[in-house]
XYZ file of C-alpha atoms in Angstrom:
257
model
C 0.000 0.000 0.000
C 2.827 2.386 0.798
C 4.231 1.855 -2.698
C 0.950 1.925 -4.619
C -0.625 4.965 -2.975
C 1.920 7.568 -4.203
C 1.659 6.158 -7.729
C -2.123 6.445 -7.655
C -1.948 10.011 -6.362
C 0.564 11.028 -9.043
C -1.656 9.435 -11.683
C -4.693 11.365 -10.421
C -2.725 14.608 -10.413
C -1.130 14.412 -13.883
C -3.781 12.576 -15.916
C -5.963 15.705 -16.475
C -3.166 17.224 -18.557
C -2.899 14.124 -20.760
C -6.685 13.950 -21.168
C -6.894 17.648 -22.060
C -4.066 17.348 -24.602
C -5.591 14.264 -26.244
C -8.991 15.955 -26.569
C -7.597 19.323 -27.674
C -5.158 18.311 -30.380
C -6.190 17.256 -33.857
C -3.869 15.015 -35.827
C -4.240 13.283 -39.167
C -2.663 10.194 -37.612
C -5.648 8.903 -35.661
C -4.338 5.468 -34.704
C -0.887 6.315 -33.344
C 0.632 9.516 -32.012
C 4.139 9.832 -33.429
C 4.902 13.033 -31.552
C 8.246 12.932 -29.679
C 7.782 11.506 -26.193
C 9.416 14.533 -24.563
C 7.043 16.922 -26.322
C 3.975 14.867 -25.351
C 4.994 14.720 -21.691
C 6.055 18.379 -21.615
C 2.759 19.575 -23.107
C 0.733 17.320 -20.810
C 2.549 18.520 -17.693
C 2.128 22.134 -18.771
C -1.609 21.626 -19.194
C -1.659 19.828 -15.830
C -0.103 22.800 -14.036
C -2.407 25.309 -15.747
C -5.529 23.239 -15.051
C -4.740 22.672 -11.373
C -3.962 26.354 -10.834
C -7.263 27.254 -12.507
C -9.208 24.678 -10.485
C -7.583 25.716 -7.199
C -8.554 29.335 -7.884
C -12.131 28.277 -8.652
C -12.233 26.106 -5.515
C -10.975 28.965 -3.363
C -13.468 31.388 -4.939
C -16.510 29.105 -4.595
C -15.737 27.176 -1.397
C -13.097 29.350 0.279
C -10.994 26.209 0.571
C -7.270 25.752 -0.108
C -5.039 22.716 -0.500
C -3.028 21.427 2.460
C 0.444 20.826 1.001
C 1.587 18.963 4.106
C -1.069 16.277 3.690
C -0.216 15.874 -0.002
C 3.495 15.525 0.728
C 2.828 12.913 3.426
C 0.663 10.911 1.048
C 3.487 10.930 -1.512
C 6.044 9.825 1.058
C 6.455 6.438 2.688
C 5.798 7.736 6.200
C 2.785 9.220 7.997
C 0.451 7.967 5.291
C -2.153 6.625 7.702
C -2.760 9.944 9.473
C -2.849 11.795 6.148
C -5.259 9.249 4.709
C -7.563 9.783 7.692
C -7.504 13.541 7.051
C -8.378 12.990 3.404
C -11.219 10.584 4.207
C -12.934 13.260 6.282
C -13.182 15.514 3.212
C -13.606 12.869 0.518
C -16.702 14.470 -1.047
C -14.979 17.769 -1.875
C -11.842 15.976 -3.112
C -13.897 13.650 -5.306
C -15.885 16.625 -6.646
C -12.631 18.437 -7.439
C -11.209 15.608 -9.528
C -14.467 14.515 -11.169
C -15.289 18.057 -12.269
C -11.716 18.519 -13.549
C -11.837 15.269 -15.525
C -15.226 16.177 -16.998
C -13.890 19.585 -18.025
C -10.802 18.018 -19.662
C -12.977 15.610 -21.637
C -15.787 17.932 -22.762
C -14.323 21.431 -23.174
C -11.182 20.944 -25.387
C -13.181 19.827 -28.492
C -15.298 22.976 -28.164
C -12.153 25.113 -27.920
C -10.738 23.418 -31.006
C -13.941 24.093 -32.958
C -13.753 27.767 -32.012
C -10.118 27.938 -33.137
C -11.046 26.394 -36.493
C -14.120 28.620 -36.909
C -12.235 31.864 -36.303
C -9.034 30.597 -38.026
C -6.872 31.475 -35.020
C -4.149 28.948 -35.883
C -3.039 30.524 -39.158
C 0.677 30.652 -39.873
C 0.701 34.448 -39.993
C -1.295 34.862 -36.775
C 0.161 35.291 -33.311
C -1.893 32.279 -32.133
C 0.045 30.054 -34.544
C 1.253 27.965 -31.573
C -2.242 26.469 -31.601
C -1.572 24.797 -34.953
C -2.579 21.153 -35.241
C -0.494 18.237 -36.427
C -2.523 18.074 -39.639
C -0.592 19.483 -42.635
C -3.049 18.195 -45.260
C -5.893 19.938 -43.443
C -4.167 23.322 -43.718
C -3.345 22.736 -47.377
C -6.613 21.235 -48.644
C -8.952 23.403 -46.560
C -7.123 26.709 -47.048
C -6.978 27.046 -43.270
C -4.000 29.425 -43.440
C -6.024 32.010 -45.354
C -7.693 34.858 -43.474
C -11.008 34.005 -45.125
C -12.309 30.552 -45.975
C -12.212 30.009 -49.761
C -15.551 29.558 -51.486
C -14.127 27.038 -53.940
C -11.007 24.881 -53.835
C -10.040 23.739 -57.322
C -7.802 20.722 -57.812
C -5.655 19.898 -60.850
C -4.012 16.490 -60.700
C -1.900 14.585 -63.198
C -2.572 10.890 -62.718
C -0.763 7.972 -64.272
C -3.453 5.914 -66.019
C -2.073 2.887 -67.834
C 1.359 4.520 -68.112
C -0.327 7.516 -69.729
C -0.478 10.902 -67.928
C -4.035 12.219 -67.629
C -4.884 15.654 -66.257
C -7.966 15.832 -64.018
C -9.590 19.067 -62.882
C -12.487 19.553 -60.493
C -13.797 21.106 -57.291
C -12.586 19.521 -54.067
C -15.469 18.049 -52.077
C -13.578 16.010 -49.516
C -10.350 14.129 -48.925
C -9.369 10.999 -47.025
C -6.200 10.657 -44.955
C -4.644 7.353 -43.952
C -5.341 6.870 -40.244
C -2.064 5.039 -39.594
C 0.553 7.359 -41.092
C -1.347 10.592 -41.805
C -0.609 10.500 -45.553
C -3.160 11.660 -48.103
C -5.079 8.682 -49.482
C -7.952 9.911 -51.682
C -9.191 13.146 -53.244
C -12.924 13.470 -53.968
C -13.838 15.934 -56.741
C -17.118 17.116 -58.251
C -17.765 18.626 -61.692
C -14.588 16.981 -62.954
C -12.999 17.142 -66.422
C -10.100 15.222 -67.916
C -7.516 15.826 -70.641
C -4.807 13.794 -72.252
C -1.737 15.712 -71.126
C -0.062 15.943 -74.526
C -3.224 17.431 -76.080
C -3.649 19.799 -73.144
C -0.097 21.137 -73.541
C -0.712 21.880 -77.220
C -3.787 24.021 -76.509
C -2.898 27.710 -76.223
C -5.960 29.291 -74.607
C -8.364 28.318 -71.856
C -11.157 28.137 -74.416
C -9.157 25.695 -76.539
C -8.421 23.593 -73.470
C -12.112 23.397 -72.569
C -13.024 22.415 -76.125
C -10.792 19.344 -75.967
C -11.785 18.427 -72.389
C -13.755 15.282 -71.584
C -16.476 15.727 -68.914
C -16.608 12.859 -66.443
C -19.988 11.266 -65.762
C -21.096 10.784 -62.175
C -21.448 13.020 -59.168
C -17.953 12.508 -57.767
C -14.526 11.517 -59.013
C -12.212 9.729 -56.567
C -8.477 10.080 -57.235
C -5.882 7.931 -55.514
C -2.990 10.060 -54.276
C -0.564 7.161 -54.740
C -1.196 7.335 -58.502
C -0.928 11.133 -58.629
C 2.212 12.567 -60.225
C 1.622 16.243 -59.496
C -1.067 18.165 -57.662
C -2.122 21.796 -58.013
C -4.441 23.540 -55.543
C -6.169 26.856 -56.219
C -8.267 28.807 -53.705
C -11.081 30.852 -55.228
C -13.267 33.575 -53.724
C -16.501 34.398 -55.507
C -16.232 38.021 -54.371
C -12.705 38.559 -55.731
C -12.268 35.998 -58.507
C -14.528 37.229 -61.274
C -13.358 34.523 -63.681
C -14.055 31.076 -62.273
C -13.467 29.339 -65.605
C -11.477 26.142 -65.076
C -7.787 26.874 -65.526
C -5.959 23.687 -64.555
C -2.217 23.701 -63.969
C 0.343 21.084 -63.130
C 2.380 22.529 -60.265
C 3.420 20.304 -57.392
C 1.820 20.761 -54.001
C 3.103 19.242 -50.790
C 1.877 19.599 -47.201
C 3.597 21.929 -44.773
């Protein structure tokens, strides 16, 4: 008991930070977290300190109660645990309320904070809240999350190797799928898609000529495998500023941040 009790207390004290971090962060790797161990622990302990300070202030404000450091130190030591445990048992309801409310906060509130950050685009590269950025490079690239205003249309031009023949596809990005294990882009889902044979496309001089030789693709959506994509071009369009929304596919490479 003398060995297990300090471990349990340390677990109760530090786990809110790990819960808060896990709920707050958004990563494209959903199965495994490949973040360096030191960074994970450092961030979790930082959140732990901030959360306990906040909760102690709230406890003092609402209940006019403060923590007894001596009792906590005795519980973490190998001596005087019995007397300290008796002191804790007399106030078990308030202690249980403290930890349960903290755990509930760490589980429920971080997703709401993350949604607010995404809604107001607070984690842009050029913003002073950039330290809130998520471990999701494809999200920033394919959603235009680094722009001050959300784009109305995201146009995709992709050269895909089809039977050893390069085909250029162009369409409006509807959604994308990321591999849950390694965070790599897996699929692009386009609507209103067109295709060109690349050699014919290169010979066309004007946008009108390019559209005349294009081949509309039947169906509501076109799914492109990123593994078969040679190059990828992404263009953000605003209906209020881009007066010409005529398809103008390119073939520039695009890679995540």
